[in-house]
């Protein structure tokens, strides 16, 4: 029987939009809203101040979505034309073309700029009246320019493999961007390149200025080049954490001039995150000061990177000081700033994600949740930090959420494995977790080895060990909660999506800790994934498992499909039939293998969903079906 205080799935999902990629332009805040109640459609919204009712700029059938690398991101760029007119250039998913919207028009109507293609991660080049961004074509990334009057893409640079995150210097003379090559992912090894435009607006030459190339044995990753006047700032993890570094006067760097990066703020914190999508931002320049978000032991901080006077540097050993801002939020993303104003997506344990706007001169801030919190503060289960001995007896991190009324030796426990697997268990209010705690479940959200937010060495625990370290860490987290007397060893379930779905299936195969599992579009056959997945992740498993096909024995040894006979507990599956990352065939084959062994199985297929569910009806169904499945088999 369901608890009287149980949070309904329709309230968890409902009409709450996902807010993304805030941008400030001419004192106006713009952002993207992905709306689950409109089948996941994403639209552009703006407002001048927090008291203003937001204005939707792309209503109706417009859907702002990039398909570059399948995961997309960076679907909309804001800026000015050469005549000073404020414009937005966006990728419309309906025809996969770029469209231009004049933001100062009384009745703005988008007009098409480009032929169809895979575009994203762009910016406006005002001096040359064009959009510059990434176009993925014929298995390769290109930096291209498209005139704001419309026309065919003009090739600026053909990357050796992948590229993205272009940043134009304020003078317009230089462009910085990130490149990476298979078999590495951008958070493994990537390079920062710097190019100078010639008189015709083409990149006349480029040079490597940071990161590790394919010949370098060191793993170095760079993230989000940002111009602070003539200087270039980037997050670089060459010293173990993604710390901020600056290349002074990069806008005037000669072709053969030495490159000397200045570490701004050496500390054991990450000022970056894995580059799965375009449009990510963890640092910003408001024209006078550098702002940043830093992840310290799993919690995010927002702060200023303050320059120290020359006389102060000797004592500190660094040119800058970290000055956290006094705000009550510790889950932050999408930082932007301009002219003394800052905005980002922010939440904390009791506040839903929303737009945080901060006046940097007065320190006054305003937070607008995407939707009101449906729970009273006293009804919210907050995250409790849990450190335990994980794989190899190494200290490993998780967030434990006690059930309503408190955990005890008879409480059911849900273990969550995040996706990525480079993701992280965050601290912001997650109504999906409250859905379970309000029903008497404890939840442990595991930052297993490989997670972000704890430095490069923590991420590298998973190198060659996917399906081993993550599985052992999830099992150890559950056992730590049981050992503390907060859960029943006979009522432990595990669930996850994508990479978390693989961890779920592998944990059911190779441990005896869990009594039920829920898998959303999870990997069941590693060999099939190595052979049949999209370009962005085509060589990802080389680092997580081993080079394909040389390590086929390892792939078989860790693939849940090859060991389905070891699963002795019920499993529920959810799969989109339009999934290009993990084809539906994997889920169907895994379910058939379990059914052949007389294991209770449910399979839910969704014709119009891909990798990651966007439709609110789908999301509600997944929550309700999973809870009913676990409750039935745990006899709750």
mmCIF file of C-alpha atoms in Angstrom, residues 167 211 340 410:
data_model
loop_
_atom_site.group_PDB
_atom_site.id
_atom_site.type_symbol
_atom_site.label_atom_id
_atom_site.label_comp_id
_atom_site.label_asym_id
_atom_site.label_seq_id
_atom_site.Cartn_x
_atom_site.Cartn_y
_atom_site.Cartn_z
ATOM 1 C CA UNK A 167 35.839 31.156 -28.610
ATOM 2 C CA UNK A 211 46.665 19.867 -23.909
ATOM 3 C CA UNK A 340 28.329 43.228 -13.470
ATOM 4 C CA UNK A 410 13.785 -3.332 7.437
#
